[in-house]
Coordinates of C-alpha atoms in Angstrom, one line a residue:
Chain A
M1 CA -54.2 42.3 8.1
S2 CA -51.2 40.6 9.5
T3 CA -50.9 38.1 7.0
S4 CA -47.9 39.5 5.2
T5 CA -47.1 36.5 3.4
G6 CA -43.6 37.4 2.2
A7 CA -42.4 37.1 6.0
L8 CA -43.8 33.7 6.5
P9 CA -42.0 30.3 5.6
P10 CA -43.4 28.4 2.9
D11 CA -46.2 26.0 3.9
S12 CA -46.9 23.4 1.2
R13 CA -50.5 23.0 2.6
L14 CA -51.6 26.5 1.6
T15 CA -50.4 26.3 -1.8
P16 CA -53.2 27.2 -4.1
P17 CA -54.4 24.3 -6.0
R18 CA -53.0 24.7 -10.0
R19 CA -55.8 25.6 -12.4
R20 CA -56.2 23.4 -15.2
P21 CA -54.1 24.4 -18.4
V22 CA -56.5 26.2 -20.6
T23 CA -54.1 27.4 -23.0
T24 CA -54.6 24.7 -25.5
V25 CA -58.1 24.3 -25.3
T26 CA -58.5 28.2 -26.1
A27 CA -56.3 28.0 -28.9
A28 CA -58.2 25.2 -30.5
V29 CA -61.7 26.6 -30.0
T30 CA -60.1 30.0 -31.3
V31 CA -59.0 28.4 -34.6
A32 CA -62.3 26.4 -34.9
V33 CA -64.3 29.5 -34.5
V34 CA -62.5 31.4 -37.1
L35 CA -62.4 28.6 -39.7
A36 CA -66.0 28.3 -39.4
H37 CA -66.5 31.8 -40.3
V38 CA -64.3 31.6 -43.3
L39 CA -66.0 28.3 -44.5
A40 CA -69.4 30.4 -44.0
W41 CA -68.0 33.6 -45.7
N42 CA -67.3 31.2 -48.9
G43 CA -70.5 29.1 -48.5
T44 CA -72.7 32.4 -48.5
E45 CA -70.8 34.0 -51.3
F46 CA -70.5 37.0 -49.1
S47 CA -69.2 39.6 -51.4
P48 CA -69.3 43.4 -50.2
A49 CA -67.9 44.1 -53.7
A50 CA -71.3 43.0 -55.3
L51 CA -73.4 45.2 -53.0
V52 CA -71.1 48.3 -54.1
Q53 CA -71.7 47.5 -57.5
G54 CA -75.3 46.9 -57.4
W55 CA -76.2 50.5 -55.8
R56 CA -77.7 51.7 -59.1
G57 CA -80.5 49.0 -58.6
M58 CA -81.1 50.2 -54.8
A59 CA -81.2 53.8 -56.2
D60 CA -83.8 52.9 -58.9
F61 CA -85.8 50.9 -56.3
A62 CA -86.0 53.8 -54.0
G63 CA -86.9 56.1 -56.7
Q64 CA -90.0 54.2 -57.5
A65 CA -90.7 53.6 -53.8
L66 CA -90.6 57.4 -52.8
P67 CA -92.8 59.2 -52.3
P68 CA -95.3 56.1 -50.8
D69 CA -98.5 55.9 -52.1
L70 CA -101.0 57.1 -49.6
S71 CA -104.3 57.2 -51.0
W72 CA -107.2 56.1 -48.7
D73 CA -109.5 54.3 -50.9
G74 CA -106.5 52.4 -53.0
V75 CA -104.1 51.6 -50.5
L76 CA -104.4 52.7 -46.8
R77 CA -107.8 51.2 -46.1
P78 CA -107.2 47.9 -47.7
G79 CA -103.8 47.8 -45.7
L80 CA -105.1 48.6 -42.5
Q81 CA -107.8 46.0 -42.9
A82 CA -105.4 43.5 -43.7
A83 CA -103.3 44.6 -41.0
L84 CA -106.1 43.6 -38.7
V85 CA -106.4 40.3 -40.4
T86 CA -102.9 39.7 -39.8
L87 CA -103.3 40.8 -36.1
G88 CA -106.2 38.0 -36.2
I89 CA -103.9 34.9 -37.4
G90 CA -101.4 35.9 -34.8
L91 CA -104.1 35.8 -32.2
L92 CA -106.1 32.7 -33.1
G93 CA -102.8 31.0 -34.0
T94 CA -101.4 31.8 -30.2
T95 CA -104.7 31.1 -28.4
F96 CA -105.7 27.7 -30.1
S97 CA -102.4 26.4 -29.8
V98 CA -102.6 27.0 -25.8
P99 CA -104.2 23.7 -25.0
F100 CA -102.2 21.7 -27.3
A101 CA -98.9 23.3 -25.8
L102 CA -100.2 22.7 -22.3
V103 CA -100.9 19.0 -22.6
L104 CA -97.6 18.3 -24.4
A105 CA -95.5 20.5 -22.3
L106 CA -97.0 18.6 -18.9
L107 CA -96.0 15.3 -20.7
A108 CA -92.4 16.7 -21.9
A109 CA -91.4 18.2 -18.4
R110 CA -89.3 15.8 -16.4
T111 CA -91.3 17.3 -13.2
T112 CA -94.7 16.3 -14.5
A113 CA -94.4 13.7 -16.9
P114 CA -95.9 10.2 -16.0
N115 CA -93.4 8.2 -17.3
R116 CA -90.3 7.8 -19.7
W117 CA -92.3 6.9 -22.6
A118 CA -94.5 9.6 -22.6
Y119 CA -91.8 12.0 -21.8
Q120 CA -90.0 11.0 -25.2
A121 CA -93.1 10.7 -27.3
A122 CA -94.0 14.3 -26.3
R123 CA -90.6 15.7 -26.7
S124 CA -90.4 14.2 -30.2
V125 CA -93.6 15.7 -31.1
L126 CA -92.7 19.1 -29.9
S127 CA -89.5 18.6 -31.9
F128 CA -91.1 18.0 -34.8
L129 CA -93.8 20.6 -34.8
R130 CA -90.7 23.3 -33.8
A131 CA -88.4 21.7 -36.7
V132 CA -91.1 22.4 -39.4
P133 CA -91.0 26.3 -40.2
D134 CA -94.4 27.8 -40.1
V135 CA -94.0 29.0 -43.6
V136 CA -93.7 25.1 -44.7
F137 CA -96.9 24.5 -42.6
A138 CA -98.9 27.5 -44.4
L139 CA -97.6 25.9 -47.6
V140 CA -99.2 22.5 -46.7
F141 CA -102.4 24.2 -45.4
V142 CA -102.9 26.2 -48.3
T143 CA -103.1 23.4 -50.5
A144 CA -105.4 21.9 -48.1
V145 CA -108.0 24.6 -47.2
G146 CA -107.0 27.0 -50.0
L147 CA -105.5 30.6 -50.0
G148 CA -106.5 32.9 -47.2
P149 CA -105.7 33.7 -43.5
F150 CA -107.5 30.4 -42.2
A151 CA -104.4 28.4 -43.5
G152 CA -102.1 31.2 -41.8
V153 CA -104.1 30.2 -38.5
L154 CA -103.6 26.6 -38.8
A155 CA -99.8 27.0 -39.6
L156 CA -99.3 29.0 -36.5
I157 CA -101.0 26.6 -34.4
F158 CA -98.9 23.7 -35.4
H159 CA -95.8 25.5 -35.2
N160 CA -96.3 27.5 -32.1
T161 CA -97.6 24.3 -30.3
G162 CA -94.2 23.1 -30.7
V163 CA -92.3 26.2 -29.6
M164 CA -94.4 27.2 -26.7
G165 CA -94.7 23.6 -25.4
K166 CA -90.9 23.5 -25.7
L167 CA -90.7 27.0 -23.6
W168 CA -93.4 25.7 -21.0
A169 CA -91.7 22.5 -20.3
E170 CA -88.6 24.0 -19.7
A171 CA -90.1 26.7 -17.4
M172 CA -91.7 23.6 -15.5
E173 CA -88.6 22.0 -15.1
E174 CA -86.9 24.8 -13.6
I175 CA -89.1 25.3 -10.7
D176 CA -88.4 24.4 -7.1
L177 CA -90.0 20.7 -6.8
G178 CA -90.6 20.9 -3.1
P179 CA -94.3 22.1 -3.3
R180 CA -94.8 18.8 -5.8
D181 CA -93.0 16.4 -3.3
A182 CA -95.2 17.9 -0.3
L183 CA -98.3 16.9 -2.1
R184 CA -97.1 13.8 -3.4
V185 CA -96.3 12.6 0.2
G186 CA -100.1 13.4 1.1
G187 CA -101.1 11.0 -1.9
A188 CA -102.0 13.6 -4.5
S189 CA -102.0 12.2 -7.9
G190 CA -99.6 13.5 -10.6
V191 CA -101.9 15.4 -12.4
Q192 CA -103.1 16.8 -8.9
A193 CA -99.5 18.0 -8.0
A194 CA -99.1 19.2 -11.4
A195 CA -102.5 21.5 -10.9
H196 CA -101.8 22.1 -7.3
A197 CA -98.3 22.9 -7.1
V198 CA -96.4 23.3 -10.8
L199 CA -98.8 25.2 -12.9
P200 CA -99.6 28.0 -9.8
A201 CA -95.7 28.4 -9.6
V202 CA -95.0 28.8 -13.5
L203 CA -98.1 30.9 -14.1
P204 CA -96.3 34.0 -14.4
Q205 CA -93.8 32.7 -16.6
F206 CA -96.5 31.1 -18.7
V207 CA -98.2 34.2 -19.5
G208 CA -94.9 35.9 -20.3
L209 CA -93.8 33.2 -22.8
L210 CA -97.6 33.4 -24.3
L211 CA -97.5 37.2 -24.8
Y212 CA -93.7 36.9 -26.3
R213 CA -95.2 34.1 -28.4
F214 CA -98.0 36.3 -29.8
D215 CA -95.6 39.1 -30.6
V216 CA -93.5 36.7 -32.6
N217 CA -96.8 35.2 -34.2
V218 CA -97.9 38.4 -35.5
R219 CA -94.5 39.0 -37.2
S220 CA -94.7 35.2 -38.6
S221 CA -98.1 36.0 -40.1
L222 CA -96.8 38.6 -42.2
V223 CA -94.4 36.3 -43.7
L224 CA -97.3 33.6 -43.8
G225 CA -99.1 36.3 -46.0
L226 CA -96.3 36.2 -48.5
V227 CA -97.0 32.5 -49.4
G228 CA -100.7 33.2 -49.7
A229 CA -102.0 32.9 -46.4
G230 CA -103.6 36.2 -46.1
G231 CA -103.1 39.4 -44.1
I232 CA -101.1 42.4 -44.8
G233 CA -98.1 40.2 -46.0
F234 CA -100.2 38.9 -48.9
L235 CA -100.8 42.9 -50.1
V236 CA -96.7 43.2 -49.6
N237 CA -96.3 40.4 -51.8
Q238 CA -99.1 41.9 -54.5
S239 CA -97.3 45.1 -54.6
I240 CA -93.9 43.6 -55.3
K241 CA -95.3 41.4 -57.9
L242 CA -97.1 44.5 -59.7
F243 CA -93.8 46.6 -59.4
R244 CA -95.7 49.2 -57.1
F245 CA -93.3 49.7 -54.7
D246 CA -94.8 53.0 -53.6
E247 CA -97.6 51.0 -52.3
M248 CA -95.4 48.4 -50.8
V249 CA -93.6 51.1 -48.8
T250 CA -97.2 52.2 -47.4
H251 CA -97.8 48.7 -46.3
L252 CA -94.4 48.3 -44.9
A253 CA -95.1 51.5 -42.8
I254 CA -98.3 50.0 -41.4
V255 CA -96.5 46.7 -40.6
M256 CA -94.1 48.6 -38.6
V257 CA -96.8 50.3 -36.5
L258 CA -98.3 47.3 -35.8
V259 CA -95.1 45.2 -34.9
V260 CA -94.4 48.1 -32.5
A261 CA -97.6 48.6 -31.1
V262 CA -98.0 44.6 -30.6
D263 CA -94.1 44.8 -29.0
Q264 CA -94.8 47.6 -26.7
L265 CA -98.5 46.1 -25.6
S266 CA -96.9 42.7 -25.0
A267 CA -94.0 44.2 -23.0
Y268 CA -96.4 46.1 -20.9
V269 CA -98.5 43.5 -20.1
R270 CA -95.2 40.9 -19.0
R271 CA -94.2 43.7 -16.6
R272 CA -97.2 43.8 -15.1
V273 CA -97.6 39.9 -14.8
G274 CA -94.0 40.1 -13.6
G275 CA -92.9 37.0 -15.8
Chain B
M1 CA -100.9 27.4 22.6
T2 CA -104.4 26.5 23.9
M3 CA -106.5 26.6 21.0
T4 CA -108.2 23.1 21.2
S5 CA -111.2 23.6 19.4
P6 CA -114.3 21.5 20.3
T7 CA -115.1 20.7 16.9
W8 CA -111.9 18.9 16.1
P9 CA -112.4 15.3 15.1
A10 CA -110.4 12.8 16.7
P11 CA -108.3 10.7 14.3
P12 CA -110.3 7.2 13.8
G13 CA -109.1 4.6 16.2
A14 CA -106.1 6.6 17.5
A15 CA -106.8 5.7 21.1
A16 CA -107.2 2.1 20.2
R17 CA -103.8 1.7 19.0
V18 CA -101.7 3.3 21.7
G19 CA -99.5 0.8 22.7
G20 CA -98.5 -0.5 19.1
A21 CA -96.2 1.5 17.2
A22 CA -97.4 3.7 14.3
L23 CA -94.3 3.7 12.5
Q24 CA -91.3 1.3 12.7
V25 CA -88.2 1.4 10.6
R26 CA -85.8 -1.5 10.8
G27 CA -82.4 -1.7 9.2
L28 CA -82.8 1.1 6.7
R29 CA -80.0 1.5 4.3
K30 CA -79.2 4.1 1.9
S31 CA -76.2 5.3 0.0
F32 CA -75.6 8.0 -2.6
A33 CA -73.0 7.3 -5.0
G34 CA -71.0 5.2 -2.9
R35 CA -71.3 7.3 0.3
T36 CA -73.3 5.5 2.7
V37 CA -75.9 7.8 4.6
L38 CA -78.1 5.3 6.0
D39 CA -76.1 2.4 7.7
G40 CA -78.9 0.3 9.1
L41 CA -81.1 2.6 11.0
D42 CA -83.9 1.6 13.5
L43 CA -86.7 4.0 14.5
S44 CA -90.1 3.7 16.2
L45 CA -92.7 6.1 16.9
A46 CA -95.9 5.7 18.7
P47 CA -99.2 7.3 18.6
G48 CA -99.5 10.2 20.9
E49 CA -95.7 10.4 21.0
F50 CA -93.4 13.5 20.0
L51 CA -90.0 12.2 19.1
A52 CA -86.8 14.3 18.6
L53 CA -84.3 13.2 16.0
L54 CA -81.0 14.9 16.9
G55 CA -77.7 14.6 14.9
A56 CA -75.0 16.6 13.4
N57 CA -75.3 17.4 9.6
G58 CA -74.8 14.4 7.4
S59 CA -75.9 11.8 10.1
G60 CA -78.9 11.0 8.1
K61 CA -81.9 12.4 9.5
S62 CA -83.4 14.1 6.4
T63 CA -82.4 11.0 4.2
A64 CA -84.3 8.8 6.9
L65 CA -87.5 10.9 6.7
R66 CA -87.1 11.1 2.9
C67 CA -87.1 7.5 2.7
V68 CA -89.8 6.7 5.0
V69 CA -92.5 8.8 3.1
G70 CA -91.2 7.6 -0.2
L71 CA -89.4 10.5 -1.6
E72 CA -86.3 8.4 -1.6
R73 CA -86.1 4.7 -2.2
P74 CA -83.9 2.9 0.2
D75 CA -81.7 0.3 -0.7
A76 CA -82.4 -2.0 2.3
G77 CA -84.8 -2.0 5.3
E78 CA -88.2 -2.3 6.3
I79 CA -90.7 0.6 7.0
L80 CA -93.8 -0.5 8.8
V81 CA -97.1 1.7 9.4
H82 CA -99.1 0.4 12.1
G83 CA -97.5 -3.0 11.6
R84 CA -97.9 -3.3 7.7
P85 CA -95.2 -2.7 5.2
A86 CA -95.7 0.9 4.1
D87 CA -95.4 0.2 0.5
T88 CA -98.7 -2.4 0.6
A89 CA -100.6 0.2 2.6
P90 CA -99.8 3.4 0.4
P91 CA -98.4 6.0 2.8
H92 CA -100.8 8.3 1.6
R93 CA -103.1 9.8 4.0
R94 CA -101.4 8.4 7.0
M95 CA -98.2 10.3 6.8
A96 CA -97.6 13.9 6.1
M97 CA -94.1 15.7 5.8
I98 CA -93.2 19.1 7.0
F99 CA -90.2 20.8 5.6
Q100 CA -87.8 23.2 6.7
Q101 CA -88.6 25.1 3.3
I102 CA -92.1 24.8 4.0
H103 CA -93.0 24.2 0.4
L104 CA -96.5 26.0 0.3
V105 CA -97.6 27.2 -3.0
H106 CA -97.0 31.1 -2.5
R107 CA -99.6 32.3 -5.1
R108 CA -102.3 30.3 -3.7
T109 CA -104.0 31.5 -0.3
A110 CA -103.6 29.8 3.0
L111 CA -106.8 28.1 2.9
D112 CA -106.2 26.6 -0.8
N113 CA -102.8 25.5 0.5
V114 CA -104.6 23.7 3.3
C115 CA -107.2 22.1 1.4
A116 CA -104.5 20.9 -1.2
G117 CA -103.4 18.5 1.8
A118 CA -106.9 16.5 1.0
L119 CA -106.0 15.9 -2.7
G120 CA -105.5 12.1 -2.0
R121 CA -108.9 11.3 -1.3
L122 CA -110.5 13.9 -3.8
P123 CA -111.5 12.6 -7.2
L124 CA -109.9 14.6 -10.1
R125 CA -113.3 16.2 -11.0
R126 CA -113.4 18.0 -7.8
S127 CA -110.0 18.8 -7.5
L128 CA -108.5 19.9 -10.8
T129 CA -108.5 23.7 -9.5
P130 CA -109.3 25.1 -6.1
L131 CA -112.7 26.4 -7.6
L132 CA -113.8 22.9 -7.6
F133 CA -112.9 21.9 -4.0
P134 CA -116.2 20.8 -2.0
R135 CA -117.5 23.1 0.7
E136 CA -117.3 20.7 3.3
L137 CA -113.5 20.6 2.3
R138 CA -113.2 24.2 2.7
E139 CA -115.0 23.9 6.2
E140 CA -112.5 21.0 7.4
A141 CA -109.6 23.3 6.1
M142 CA -110.8 26.2 8.4
V143 CA -110.9 24.0 11.2
C144 CA -107.5 23.0 10.8
L145 CA -106.2 26.4 10.1
D146 CA -108.0 27.3 13.4
R147 CA -106.2 24.6 15.2
V148 CA -102.8 26.4 14.2
G149 CA -104.1 29.5 15.0
M150 CA -104.1 30.8 11.3
A151 CA -107.8 31.1 10.8
G152 CA -107.9 34.6 10.4
R153 CA -105.4 34.7 7.6
A154 CA -107.1 32.1 5.4
A155 CA -107.7 34.3 2.8
E156 CA -104.2 35.7 2.3
P157 CA -101.8 34.3 -0.3
A158 CA -99.3 32.0 1.5
G159 CA -96.4 34.2 0.2
R160 CA -97.3 37.1 2.2
L161 CA -97.2 35.2 5.7
S162 CA -94.0 35.1 7.9
G163 CA -91.9 32.2 8.0
G164 CA -93.4 30.9 11.1
Q165 CA -97.2 31.4 10.0
R166 CA -96.2 29.7 6.9
Q167 CA -95.0 26.5 8.7
R168 CA -98.1 26.5 11.1
V169 CA -100.1 26.6 7.6
A170 CA -98.1 23.8 6.3
I171 CA -99.0 21.8 9.5
A172 CA -102.8 22.3 8.9
R173 CA -102.3 21.2 5.3
A174 CA -101.2 18.0 7.2
L175 CA -104.3 18.1 9.6
C176 CA -106.3 18.3 6.6
Q177 CA -104.6 15.5 5.2
R178 CA -105.9 13.3 8.1
A179 CA -102.5 12.4 8.5
E180 CA -101.9 10.0 11.6
I181 CA -98.1 10.2 11.1
I182 CA -96.3 13.6 11.0
L183 CA -92.7 13.6 10.0
A184 CA -91.1 17.0 10.2
D185 CA -87.5 17.7 8.7
E186 CA -86.0 20.7 10.4
P187 CA -89.4 22.6 10.7
V188 CA -88.0 25.3 12.9
S189 CA -84.4 25.7 11.3
A190 CA -85.2 28.8 9.3
L191 CA -87.5 30.4 11.8
D192 CA -86.6 33.0 14.5
P193 CA -86.9 31.7 18.1
A194 CA -90.3 32.8 19.1
A195 CA -91.8 31.3 16.0
A196 CA -89.8 27.9 16.5
E197 CA -90.8 27.8 20.1
Q198 CA -94.5 28.1 18.7
V199 CA -94.1 25.4 15.9
V200 CA -92.5 23.1 18.2
A201 CA -95.0 23.3 21.0
L202 CA -97.8 23.0 18.0
L203 CA -96.2 19.9 17.0
A204 CA -96.1 18.5 20.8
D205 CA -99.7 19.4 21.3
L206 CA -100.8 17.6 18.0
A207 CA -99.2 14.5 19.4
H208 CA -100.3 14.9 23.0
E209 CA -103.8 16.0 22.4
Q210 CA -104.7 14.4 19.2
G211 CA -102.8 11.2 19.4
L212 CA -100.9 11.9 16.4
A213 CA -97.3 10.5 16.0
V214 CA -94.9 13.2 15.6
A215 CA -91.2 13.1 14.7
A216 CA -89.4 16.0 14.1
V217 CA -85.9 16.6 13.1
L218 CA -84.3 19.4 15.4
H219 CA -81.1 21.2 15.6
Q220 CA -81.9 23.0 19.1
P221 CA -81.5 20.3 21.6
D222 CA -83.0 22.8 24.1
L223 CA -86.5 22.5 21.9
A224 CA -86.1 18.7 22.2
R225 CA -85.5 18.8 26.0
R226 CA -88.6 21.1 26.6
H227 CA -91.1 19.4 24.3
A228 CA -90.2 16.2 23.3
D229 CA -91.0 12.8 24.9
R230 CA -88.5 11.0 23.3
V231 CA -85.0 11.6 21.9
T232 CA -83.1 9.4 19.2
G233 CA -79.8 10.5 18.2
L234 CA -78.3 9.8 14.8
L235 CA -74.5 9.3 14.0
H236 CA -73.3 8.1 10.8
G237 CA -76.5 6.8 9.9
R238 CA -77.3 4.6 12.7
A239 CA -79.5 5.3 15.7
T240 CA -76.7 5.6 18.7
L241 CA -79.1 7.2 21.2
D242 CA -82.3 6.6 22.5
T243 CA -83.5 8.1 25.4
P244 CA -86.6 10.1 27.3
A245 CA -86.0 13.6 26.4
A246 CA -86.0 14.6 30.1
A247 CA -82.9 12.4 30.7
L248 CA -80.9 13.6 27.8
T249 CA -77.3 14.6 29.1
A250 CA -74.8 17.2 28.0
A251 CA -72.3 14.1 27.3
D252 CA -75.1 12.3 25.0
L253 CA -75.1 15.7 23.1
A254 CA -71.3 15.9 22.9
T255 CA -71.1 12.3 21.2
L256 CA -74.0 13.3 18.5
Y257 CA -72.1 16.5 17.8
A258 CA -68.4 15.5 17.9
P259 CA -66.5 17.5 15.3
D260 CA -66.3 15.1 12.6
H261 CA -62.6 14.2 11.3
Q262 CA -63.5 11.4 9.6
H263 CA -63.3 11.4 5.8
H264 CA -66.8 13.2 5.2
P265 CA -66.0 15.8 2.5
D266 CA -69.4 16.7 1.7
A267 CA -71.0 15.8 4.8
D268 CA -72.7 19.3 5.1
Q269 CA -74.6 18.6 1.6
E270 CA -77.5 16.6 3.2
H271 CA -79.9 18.6 1.2
Q272 CA -77.7 19.0 -1.8

């Protein structure tokens, strides 16, 4: 290296452009973030002292919960059956939302939307479905079709359509548009270009997101059980109401096994698909 | 390349049209964010002719082709296909574009990619998935693949082919579209010299043997000289040179590719 700059005369052309001053911005952002945390601390009545003082309640709880009730006929068998129902709620809730999510995603992705109007409309529908929590949908459907797993399936279909439609639309917006343009030049319609250029390109991501949502939905369907929409969440809720904490611990253990199993399965398949 | 297939259908009326221009571009203008890319460009392309477009980066070659096929909307100018404005007679089917990035669907087979060229003339119920493509289309696509020397790889996913093979499949897709005009935007810039030679020779054959009108943006003047019939040179968005390829001189090239000291800071971002 012969460029020992110290020996060279100063050359104004080679002065590096000055960086933007960031110090004030950084300071302002730091203050704002700290302030937000202080406000949140007060707003949530965050209190480590209360947690320490309440240790006795926790100890009582643990005393009643342990050892878990592992009786086969009374607890384990119904628990496992309910876990299967929970799995079923997650499965149907995911699968039956696929057609709706697909149509809305195609309308809500800039790469495939036929026009601005359809794009905005589809985005709004997806935002609404996503904004309403699945538990709220479940409460609505429990009043419509009664207590039980069917209400849970309906709730998941609605909420998952919103989430998966958004994720799929985003996946489609990120792809290389070249293949689509090549087909459009050749006279393919928008739907044809979507079917032959866009969808084949995003298929691995779609499958990956679908499995991820299945995983999430199985976990959600536990919570749906708490509001009466069937499955093992319903049993957990019952045990709490009857102060049968030893039963509840068994149910929670089943939940844990179920969640880990679904998570592992979905991760394994996603790895194989390469999404 | 001598792979003329006896079953190859000649494009309808190709011979009758010789003499009239397949494609005429007059006074094409296009600017992006105040930067003029096309500044009154004129081009013409006859059936059976292989035209090479030469010019430095930023001279407007790609933008011109993208305007002609409708991927960009020109600010002004006229585009005539067989004497009729391109937007009244939809450019579909008559024009196909070949890209430097090739733009095949990598997960689909070469055959399915070629069949996709015909989407414009298929009803939706026969084209929603490749499973619905009619048998005659698959047969026609095989003929197209054979024409480019790729029939033996029809069942392979496009992603598994080499760059040159992919580009030939893309050309087969244009043939399956039954395009009469093929516009190629730097079709060989990403290919090794042997593959580039093969692809350019193929484009020349399609013009000379099947009467297609072919225009290709090339960055290797040598390829243009050996294969093209005519060379149009672009400089700052205008056609400043129009000469038979054989008469292309070193002085012509020096003018076209003169180092650009004018204020074109983003001249290299032709493809953004």
